[in-house]
CSV table of C-alpha atoms and ligand atoms in Angstrom, one decimal:
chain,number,residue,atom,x,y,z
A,1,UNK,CA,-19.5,-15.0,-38.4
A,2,UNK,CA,-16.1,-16.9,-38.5
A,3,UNK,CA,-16.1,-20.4,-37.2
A,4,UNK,CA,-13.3,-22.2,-35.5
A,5,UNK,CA,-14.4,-24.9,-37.3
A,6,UNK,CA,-17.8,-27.2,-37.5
A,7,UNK,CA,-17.9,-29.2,-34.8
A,8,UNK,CA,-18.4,-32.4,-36.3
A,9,UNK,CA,-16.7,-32.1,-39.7
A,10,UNK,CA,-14.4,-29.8,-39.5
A,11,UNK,CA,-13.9,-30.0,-43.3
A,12,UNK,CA,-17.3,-29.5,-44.6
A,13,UNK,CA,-18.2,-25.9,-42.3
A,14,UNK,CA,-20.7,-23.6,-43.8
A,15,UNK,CA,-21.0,-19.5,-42.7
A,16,UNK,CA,-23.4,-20.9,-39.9
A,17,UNK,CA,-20.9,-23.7,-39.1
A,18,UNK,CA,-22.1,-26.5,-39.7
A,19,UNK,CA,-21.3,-29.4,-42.4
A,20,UNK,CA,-23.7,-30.6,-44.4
A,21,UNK,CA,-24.0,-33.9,-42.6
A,22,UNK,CA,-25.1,-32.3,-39.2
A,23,UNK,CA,-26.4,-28.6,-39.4
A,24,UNK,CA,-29.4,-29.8,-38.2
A,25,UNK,CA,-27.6,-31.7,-35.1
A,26,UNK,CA,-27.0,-30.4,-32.0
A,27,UNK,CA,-23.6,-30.6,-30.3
A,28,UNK,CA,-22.9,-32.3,-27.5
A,29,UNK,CA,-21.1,-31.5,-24.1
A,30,UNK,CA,-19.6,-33.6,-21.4
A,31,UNK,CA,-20.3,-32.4,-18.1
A,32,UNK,CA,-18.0,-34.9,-15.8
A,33,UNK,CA,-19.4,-33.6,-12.4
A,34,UNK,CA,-21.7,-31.8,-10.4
A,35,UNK,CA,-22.0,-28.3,-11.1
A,36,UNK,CA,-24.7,-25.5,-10.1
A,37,UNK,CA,-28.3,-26.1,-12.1
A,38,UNK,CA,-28.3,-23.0,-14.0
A,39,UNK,CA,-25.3,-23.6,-15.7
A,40,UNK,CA,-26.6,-27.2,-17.1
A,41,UNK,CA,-29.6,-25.6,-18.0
A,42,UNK,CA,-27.7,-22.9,-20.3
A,43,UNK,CA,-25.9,-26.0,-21.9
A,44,UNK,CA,-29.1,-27.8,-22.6
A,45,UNK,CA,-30.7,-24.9,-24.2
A,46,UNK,CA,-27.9,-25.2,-26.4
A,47,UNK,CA,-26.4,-28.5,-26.4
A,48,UNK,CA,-27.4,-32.1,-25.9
A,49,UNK,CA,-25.6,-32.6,-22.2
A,50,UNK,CA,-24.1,-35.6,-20.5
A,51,UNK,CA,-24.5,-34.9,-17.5
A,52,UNK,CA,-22.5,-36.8,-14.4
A,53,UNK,CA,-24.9,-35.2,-11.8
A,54,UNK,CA,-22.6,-36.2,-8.9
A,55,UNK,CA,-19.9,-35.7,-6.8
A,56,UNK,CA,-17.5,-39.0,-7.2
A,57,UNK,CA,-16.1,-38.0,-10.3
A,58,UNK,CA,-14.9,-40.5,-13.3
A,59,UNK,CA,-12.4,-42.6,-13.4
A,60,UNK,CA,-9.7,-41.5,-16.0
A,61,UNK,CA,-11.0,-44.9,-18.1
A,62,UNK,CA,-15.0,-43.7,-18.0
A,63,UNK,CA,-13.9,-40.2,-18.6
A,64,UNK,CA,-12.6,-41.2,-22.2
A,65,UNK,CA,-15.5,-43.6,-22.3
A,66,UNK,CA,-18.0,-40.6,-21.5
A,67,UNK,CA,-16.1,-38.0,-24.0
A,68,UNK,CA,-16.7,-40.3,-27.0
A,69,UNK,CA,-19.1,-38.5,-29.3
A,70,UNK,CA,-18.8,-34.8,-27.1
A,71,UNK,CA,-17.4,-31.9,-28.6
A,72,UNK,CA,-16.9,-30.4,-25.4
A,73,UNK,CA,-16.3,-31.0,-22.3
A,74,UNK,CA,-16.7,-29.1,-19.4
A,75,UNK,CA,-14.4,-30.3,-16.4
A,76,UNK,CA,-13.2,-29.8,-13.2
A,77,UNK,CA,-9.7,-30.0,-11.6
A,78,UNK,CA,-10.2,-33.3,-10.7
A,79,UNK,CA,-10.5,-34.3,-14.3
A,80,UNK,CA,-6.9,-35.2,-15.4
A,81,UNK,CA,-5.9,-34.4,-19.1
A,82,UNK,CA,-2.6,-35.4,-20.0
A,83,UNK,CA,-0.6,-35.8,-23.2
A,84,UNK,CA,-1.9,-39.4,-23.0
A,85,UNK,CA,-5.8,-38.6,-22.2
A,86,UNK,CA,-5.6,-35.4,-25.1
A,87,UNK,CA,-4.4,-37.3,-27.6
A,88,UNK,CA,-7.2,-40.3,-27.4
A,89,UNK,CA,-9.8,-37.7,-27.6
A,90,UNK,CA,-11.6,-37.5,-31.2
A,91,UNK,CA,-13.7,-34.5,-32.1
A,92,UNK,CA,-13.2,-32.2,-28.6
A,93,UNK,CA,-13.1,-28.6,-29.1
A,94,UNK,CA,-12.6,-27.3,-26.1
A,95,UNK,CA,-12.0,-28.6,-22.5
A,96,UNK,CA,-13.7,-26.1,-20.2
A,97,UNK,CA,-12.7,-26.3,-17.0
A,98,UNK,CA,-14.5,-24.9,-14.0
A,99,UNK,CA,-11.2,-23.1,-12.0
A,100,UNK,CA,-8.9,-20.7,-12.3
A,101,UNK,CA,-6.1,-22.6,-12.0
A,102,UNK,CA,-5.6,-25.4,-14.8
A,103,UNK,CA,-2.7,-27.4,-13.9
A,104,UNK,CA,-4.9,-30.8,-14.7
A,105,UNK,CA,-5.1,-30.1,-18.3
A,106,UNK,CA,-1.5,-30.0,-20.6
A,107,UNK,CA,-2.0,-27.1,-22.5
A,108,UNK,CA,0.5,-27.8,-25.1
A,109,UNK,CA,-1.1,-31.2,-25.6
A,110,UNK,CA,-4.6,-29.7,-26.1
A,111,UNK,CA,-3.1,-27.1,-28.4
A,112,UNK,CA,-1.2,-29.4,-30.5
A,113,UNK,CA,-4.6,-31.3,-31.1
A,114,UNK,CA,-6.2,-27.8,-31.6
A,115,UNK,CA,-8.6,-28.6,-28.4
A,116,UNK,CA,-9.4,-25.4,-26.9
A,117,UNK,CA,-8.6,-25.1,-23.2
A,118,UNK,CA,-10.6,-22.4,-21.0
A,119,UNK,CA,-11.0,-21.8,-17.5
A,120,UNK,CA,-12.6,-19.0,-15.0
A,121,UNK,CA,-10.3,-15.9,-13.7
A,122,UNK,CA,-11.9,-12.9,-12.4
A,123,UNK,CA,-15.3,-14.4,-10.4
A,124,UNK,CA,-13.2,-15.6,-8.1
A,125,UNK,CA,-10.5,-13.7,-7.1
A,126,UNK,CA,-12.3,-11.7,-4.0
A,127,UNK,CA,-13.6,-14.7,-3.2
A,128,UNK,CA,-10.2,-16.3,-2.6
A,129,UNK,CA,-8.8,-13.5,-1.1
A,130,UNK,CA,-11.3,-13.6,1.5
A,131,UNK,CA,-10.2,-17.0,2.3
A,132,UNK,CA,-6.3,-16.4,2.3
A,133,UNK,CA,-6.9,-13.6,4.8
A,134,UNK,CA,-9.3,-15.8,6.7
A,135,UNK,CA,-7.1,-18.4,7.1
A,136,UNK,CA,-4.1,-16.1,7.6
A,137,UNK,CA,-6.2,-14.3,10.4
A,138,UNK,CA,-7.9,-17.2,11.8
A,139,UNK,CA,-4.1,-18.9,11.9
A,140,UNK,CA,-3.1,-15.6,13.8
A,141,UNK,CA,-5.9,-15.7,16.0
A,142,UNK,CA,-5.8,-19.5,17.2
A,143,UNK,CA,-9.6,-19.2,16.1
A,144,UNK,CA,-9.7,-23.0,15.7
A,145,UNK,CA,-8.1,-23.4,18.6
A,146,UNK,CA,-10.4,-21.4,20.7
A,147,UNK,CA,-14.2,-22.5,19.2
A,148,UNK,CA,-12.5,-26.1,20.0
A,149,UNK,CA,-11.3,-24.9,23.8
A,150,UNK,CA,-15.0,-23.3,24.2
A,151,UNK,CA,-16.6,-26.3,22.2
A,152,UNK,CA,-15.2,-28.9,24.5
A,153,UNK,CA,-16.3,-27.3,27.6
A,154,UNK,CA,-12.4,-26.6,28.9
A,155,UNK,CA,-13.4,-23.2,29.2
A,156,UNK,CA,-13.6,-22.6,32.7
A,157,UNK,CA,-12.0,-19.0,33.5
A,158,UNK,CA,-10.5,-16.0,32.0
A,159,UNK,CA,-6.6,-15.7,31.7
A,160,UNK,CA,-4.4,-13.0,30.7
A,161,UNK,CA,-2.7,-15.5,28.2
A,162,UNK,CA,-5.5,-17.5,27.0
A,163,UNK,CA,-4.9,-18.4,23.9
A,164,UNK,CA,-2.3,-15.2,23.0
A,165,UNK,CA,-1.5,-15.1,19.5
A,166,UNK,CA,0.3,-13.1,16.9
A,167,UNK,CA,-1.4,-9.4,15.5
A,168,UNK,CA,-1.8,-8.8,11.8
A,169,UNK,CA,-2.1,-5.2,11.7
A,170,UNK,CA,1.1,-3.0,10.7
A,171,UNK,CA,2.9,-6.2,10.6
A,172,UNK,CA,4.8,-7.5,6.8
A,173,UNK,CA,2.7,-9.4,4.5
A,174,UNK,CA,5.1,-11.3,1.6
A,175,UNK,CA,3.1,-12.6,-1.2
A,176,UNK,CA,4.5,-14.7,-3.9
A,177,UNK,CA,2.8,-14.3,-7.3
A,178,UNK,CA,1.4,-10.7,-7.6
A,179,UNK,CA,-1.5,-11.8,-10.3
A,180,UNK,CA,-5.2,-10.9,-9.6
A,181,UNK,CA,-5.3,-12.9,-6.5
A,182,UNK,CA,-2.2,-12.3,-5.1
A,183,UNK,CA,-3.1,-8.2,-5.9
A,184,UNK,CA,-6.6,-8.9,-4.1
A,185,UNK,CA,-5.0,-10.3,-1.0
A,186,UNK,CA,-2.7,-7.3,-0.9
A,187,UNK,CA,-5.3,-4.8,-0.6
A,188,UNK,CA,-6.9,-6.9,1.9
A,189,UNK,CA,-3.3,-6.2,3.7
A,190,UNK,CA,-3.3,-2.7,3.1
A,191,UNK,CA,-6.6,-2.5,4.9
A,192,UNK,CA,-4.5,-3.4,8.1
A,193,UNK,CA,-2.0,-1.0,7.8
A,194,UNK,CA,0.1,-4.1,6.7
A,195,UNK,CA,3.2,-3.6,4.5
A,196,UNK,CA,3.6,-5.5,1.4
A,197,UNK,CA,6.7,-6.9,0.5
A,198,UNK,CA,6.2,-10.0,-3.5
A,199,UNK,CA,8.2,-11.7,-5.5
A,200,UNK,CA,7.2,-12.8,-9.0
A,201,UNK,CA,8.6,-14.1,-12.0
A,202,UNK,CA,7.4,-10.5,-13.7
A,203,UNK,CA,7.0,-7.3,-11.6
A,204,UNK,CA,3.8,-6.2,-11.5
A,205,UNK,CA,3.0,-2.7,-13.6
A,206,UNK,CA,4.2,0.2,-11.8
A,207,UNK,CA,0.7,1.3,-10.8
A,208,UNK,CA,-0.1,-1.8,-9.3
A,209,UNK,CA,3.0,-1.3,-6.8
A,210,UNK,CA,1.9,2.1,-6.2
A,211,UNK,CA,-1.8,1.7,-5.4
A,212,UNK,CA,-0.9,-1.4,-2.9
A,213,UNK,CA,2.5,0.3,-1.9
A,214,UNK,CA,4.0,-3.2,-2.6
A,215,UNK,CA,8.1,-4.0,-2.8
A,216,UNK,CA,9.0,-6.4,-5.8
A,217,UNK,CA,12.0,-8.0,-3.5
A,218,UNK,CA,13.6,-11.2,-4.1
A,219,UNK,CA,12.1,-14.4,-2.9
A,220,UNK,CA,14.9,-15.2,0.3
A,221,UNK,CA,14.0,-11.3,1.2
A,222,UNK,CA,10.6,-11.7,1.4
A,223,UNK,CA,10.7,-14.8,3.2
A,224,UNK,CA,13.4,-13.5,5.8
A,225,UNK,CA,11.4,-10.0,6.5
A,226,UNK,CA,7.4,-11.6,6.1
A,227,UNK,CA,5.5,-12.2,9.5
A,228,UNK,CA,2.6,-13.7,7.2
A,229,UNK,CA,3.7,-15.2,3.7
A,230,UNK,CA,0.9,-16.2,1.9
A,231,UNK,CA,1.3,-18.2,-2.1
A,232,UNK,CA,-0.5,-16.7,-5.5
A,233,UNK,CA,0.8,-19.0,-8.3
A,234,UNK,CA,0.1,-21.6,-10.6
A,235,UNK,CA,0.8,-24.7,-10.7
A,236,UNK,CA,3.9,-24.9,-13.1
A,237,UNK,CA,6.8,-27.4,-13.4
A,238,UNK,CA,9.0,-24.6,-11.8
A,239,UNK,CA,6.7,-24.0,-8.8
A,240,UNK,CA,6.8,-27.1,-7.9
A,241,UNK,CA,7.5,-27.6,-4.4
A,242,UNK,CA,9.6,-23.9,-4.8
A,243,UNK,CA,8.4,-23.7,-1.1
A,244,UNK,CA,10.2,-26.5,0.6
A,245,UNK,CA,12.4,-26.9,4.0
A,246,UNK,CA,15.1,-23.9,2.5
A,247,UNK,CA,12.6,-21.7,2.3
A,248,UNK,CA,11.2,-22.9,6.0
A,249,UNK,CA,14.1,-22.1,7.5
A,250,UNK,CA,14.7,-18.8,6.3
A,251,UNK,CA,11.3,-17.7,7.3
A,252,UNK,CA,11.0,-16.1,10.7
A,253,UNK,CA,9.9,-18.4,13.9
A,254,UNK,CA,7.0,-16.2,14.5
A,255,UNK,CA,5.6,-16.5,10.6
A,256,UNK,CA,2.8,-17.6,9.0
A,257,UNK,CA,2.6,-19.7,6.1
A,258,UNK,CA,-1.1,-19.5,4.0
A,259,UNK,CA,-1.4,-21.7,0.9
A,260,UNK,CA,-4.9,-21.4,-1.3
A,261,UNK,CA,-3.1,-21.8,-4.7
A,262,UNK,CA,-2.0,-25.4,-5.1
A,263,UNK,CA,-0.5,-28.1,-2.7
A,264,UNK,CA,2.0,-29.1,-4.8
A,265,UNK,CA,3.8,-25.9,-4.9
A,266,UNK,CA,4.8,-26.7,-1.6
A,267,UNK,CA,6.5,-29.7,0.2
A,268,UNK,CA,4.3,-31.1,2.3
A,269,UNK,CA,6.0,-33.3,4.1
A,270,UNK,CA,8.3,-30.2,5.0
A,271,UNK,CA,5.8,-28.0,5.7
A,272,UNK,CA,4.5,-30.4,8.4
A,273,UNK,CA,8.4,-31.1,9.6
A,274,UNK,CA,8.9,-26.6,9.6
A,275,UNK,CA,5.6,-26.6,12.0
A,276,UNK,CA,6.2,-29.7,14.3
A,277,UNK,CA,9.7,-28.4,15.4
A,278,UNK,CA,8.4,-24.6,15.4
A,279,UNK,CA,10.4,-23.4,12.7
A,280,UNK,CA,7.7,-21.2,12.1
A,281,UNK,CA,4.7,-20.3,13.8
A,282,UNK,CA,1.7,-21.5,12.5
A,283,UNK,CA,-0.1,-22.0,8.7
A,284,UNK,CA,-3.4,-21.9,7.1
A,285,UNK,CA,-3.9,-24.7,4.3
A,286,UNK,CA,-6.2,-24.9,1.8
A,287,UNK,CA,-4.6,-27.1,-0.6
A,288,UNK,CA,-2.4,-30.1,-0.8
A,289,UNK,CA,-0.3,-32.3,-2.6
A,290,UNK,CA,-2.8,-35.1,-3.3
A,291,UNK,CA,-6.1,-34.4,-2.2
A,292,UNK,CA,-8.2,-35.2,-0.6
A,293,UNK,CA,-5.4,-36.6,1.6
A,294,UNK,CA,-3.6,-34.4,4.1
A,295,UNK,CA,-0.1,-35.5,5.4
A,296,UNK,CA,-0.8,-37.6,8.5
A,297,UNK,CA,0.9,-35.4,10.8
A,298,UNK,CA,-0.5,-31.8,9.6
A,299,UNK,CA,-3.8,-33.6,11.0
A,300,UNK,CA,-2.1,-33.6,15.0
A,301,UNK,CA,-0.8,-30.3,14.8
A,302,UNK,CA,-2.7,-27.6,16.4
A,303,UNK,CA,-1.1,-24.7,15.1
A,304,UNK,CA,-2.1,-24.9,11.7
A,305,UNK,CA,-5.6,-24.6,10.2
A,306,UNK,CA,-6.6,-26.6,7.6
A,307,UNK,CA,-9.6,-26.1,5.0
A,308,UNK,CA,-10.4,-29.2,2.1
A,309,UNK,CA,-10.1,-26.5,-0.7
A,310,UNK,CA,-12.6,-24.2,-0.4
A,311,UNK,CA,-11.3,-21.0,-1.3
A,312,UNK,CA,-13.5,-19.7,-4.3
A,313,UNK,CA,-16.3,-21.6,-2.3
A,314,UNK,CA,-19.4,-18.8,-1.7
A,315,UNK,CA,-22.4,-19.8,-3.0
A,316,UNK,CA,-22.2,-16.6,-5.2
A,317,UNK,CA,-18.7,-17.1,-6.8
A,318,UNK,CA,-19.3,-21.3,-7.4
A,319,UNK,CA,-22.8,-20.7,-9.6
A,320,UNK,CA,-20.3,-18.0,-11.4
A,321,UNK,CA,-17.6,-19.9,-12.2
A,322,UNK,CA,-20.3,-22.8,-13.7
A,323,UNK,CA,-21.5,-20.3,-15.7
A,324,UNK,CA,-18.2,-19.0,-17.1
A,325,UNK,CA,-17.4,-22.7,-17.8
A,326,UNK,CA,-20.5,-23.4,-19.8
A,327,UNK,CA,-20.4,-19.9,-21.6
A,328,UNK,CA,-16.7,-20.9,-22.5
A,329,UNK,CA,-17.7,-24.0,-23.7
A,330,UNK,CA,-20.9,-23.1,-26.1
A,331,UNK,CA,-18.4,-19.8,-27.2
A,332,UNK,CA,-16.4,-22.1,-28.5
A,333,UNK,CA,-18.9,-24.9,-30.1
A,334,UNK,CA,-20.6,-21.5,-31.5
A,335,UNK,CA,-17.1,-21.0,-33.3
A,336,UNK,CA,-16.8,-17.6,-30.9
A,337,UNK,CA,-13.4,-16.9,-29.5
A,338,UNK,CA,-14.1,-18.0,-25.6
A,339,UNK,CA,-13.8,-15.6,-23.2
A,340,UNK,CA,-11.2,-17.1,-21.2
A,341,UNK,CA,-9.0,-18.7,-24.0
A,342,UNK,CA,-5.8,-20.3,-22.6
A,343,UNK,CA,-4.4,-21.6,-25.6
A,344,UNK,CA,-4.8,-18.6,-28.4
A,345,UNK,CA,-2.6,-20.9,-30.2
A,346,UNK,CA,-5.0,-23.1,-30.8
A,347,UNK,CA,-7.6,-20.7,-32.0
A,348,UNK,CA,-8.0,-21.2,-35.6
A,349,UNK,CA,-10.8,-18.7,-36.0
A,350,UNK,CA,-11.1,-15.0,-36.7
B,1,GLV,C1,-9.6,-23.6,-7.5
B,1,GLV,O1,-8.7,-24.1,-7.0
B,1,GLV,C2,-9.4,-22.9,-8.8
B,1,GLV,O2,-8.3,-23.1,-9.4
B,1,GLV,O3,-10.4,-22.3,-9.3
């Protein structure tokens, strides 16, 4: 089998991989927070594991401290990997992080020090469609605000317009970033009779259009003619904050904004401005700018629902993507091409 390269000497590799000085050594991963059991127990069948069996998370000093020694590490998008941070690590492979979205890690950095960077499409992409459309619906719905009228007892008679809000069905769904989630959250459209307007950097293949009978318009169109806009893409230095107050006011009054991609793609501090004076209607949030803090005055509003980034969180889709992450990162301390390479440039194997 081709190796990427031993782990520990990259030099001195054999055909099983190994140098001379450790082919009877295992290598040894970095796991820098909690993540489900079965997935540590795959990497200790296969690895000596450092395991940070907790929720807090390091520090970006103990996370260098902790890497010294590992050959991998799997992460999590708290975990920040800069130029700075890549280029102090000695002897990492491959940084596997446990998301589908990898905007902690600097690719280019990782690549340059031919560190292989992974992460975990696919398991989650229902999973986070089911959220965008809950939040969208839930936004529509005023479901928060009803459980809290019923849960604090000011439920005292029935009224024609209690709690009216806005219907989904047959009404315009804009989506920007027409990948796999963005494509999973317009079927979920299509299954009420919505119609599907995106914008992307790259139109989508002409069979995805024609299965989800969605428009590739430009972005100010589908924010003018969307009742429910709802954001698909990365994390990228020119998606940051591309939803800001312009884009709020050429929304419609009556729309709804959803956000389960990243926080930083949108301005905050405007999105909180855009629903305070009613520019538009209402918002579900999953994400934000620097979590876990929420801008203080999204936490008064009432007509905006907020969730602290739980999109891809079902039991079902979580123990997946801990898998996918440790599979990724003993693929590539095996010297097997990961699954879910992000940086092919880095690959120096066959
Ligand atoms: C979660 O936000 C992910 O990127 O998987």
């Amino acid at each position: 089998m081709a190796r990427q390269r031993c782990v520990f000497e990259p030099q001195l590799y054999d055909e099983a991989g190994l140098c001379d000085n450790c082919r009877s050594m295992k290598p040894a991963v970095l796991v820098t927070r909690r993540i489900y059991p079965e997935a540590v127990e795959y990497l200790k069948q296969r690895a000596e594991v450092d395991y940070v069996d907790s929720d807090d998370g390091l520090t970006a000093d103990e996370l260098l401290r902790r890497i010294r020694g590992k050959q991998a590490v799997v992460s999590q998008l708290t975990d920040k990997f800069p130029p700075a941070v890549i280029d102090k690590l000695e002897g990492v492979c491959v940084i596997a992080n446990v998301a589908v979205g990898f905007d902690n890690i600097d690719p280019a950095a990782a690549t340059r020090r031919k560190i292989l960077v992974t992460n975990t499409p696919d398991v989650l992409t229902d999973t986070t469609a089911d959220f965008a459309f809950a939040l969208l619906m839930a936004a529509a719905r005023r479901v928060v605000e009803g459980h809290q009228f019923v849960h604090s007892g000011q439920w005292n008679k029935w009224r024609i317009d209690l709690l009216v809000g806005q219907d989904v069905h047959h009404r315009t769904l804009g989506i920007f970033g027409m990948g796999r989630i963005g494509q999973a959250v317009a079927r979920r459209g299509r299954g009420f009779h919505m119609r599907i307007l995106y914008s992307d950097a790259v139109r989508a293949p002409e069979g995805v259009e024609r299965e989800l009978h969605a428009e590739f318009v430009s972005a100010d169109r589908l924010l003018r003619e969307s009742d429910y806009i709802s954001v698909h893409v990365p994390l990228l230095p020119e998606t940051r904050k591309m939803i800001s107050a312009d884009q709020f006011r050429l929304m419609k009054p009556t729309a709804i904004f959803v956000n389960t991609s990243r926080g930083a793609v949108v301005d905050e501090a405007a999105l909180a401005d855009a629903l305070e004076k009613r520019v538009i209607a209402g918002a579900g949030i999953d994400v934000f700018e620097n979590e876990p803090t929420v801008h203080p005055k999204l936490l008064k509003l009432e007509n905006v629902v907020l969730a602290p980034h739980i999109a891809s969180a079902s039991v079902d889709t979580r123990k997946k993507m801990s898998m996918v992450a440790a599979e990724n990162a003993i693929a590539a301390l095996e010297g097997r091409r990961p699954p879910n390479l992000l940086n092919p440039e880095a690959w120096t194997g066959a």
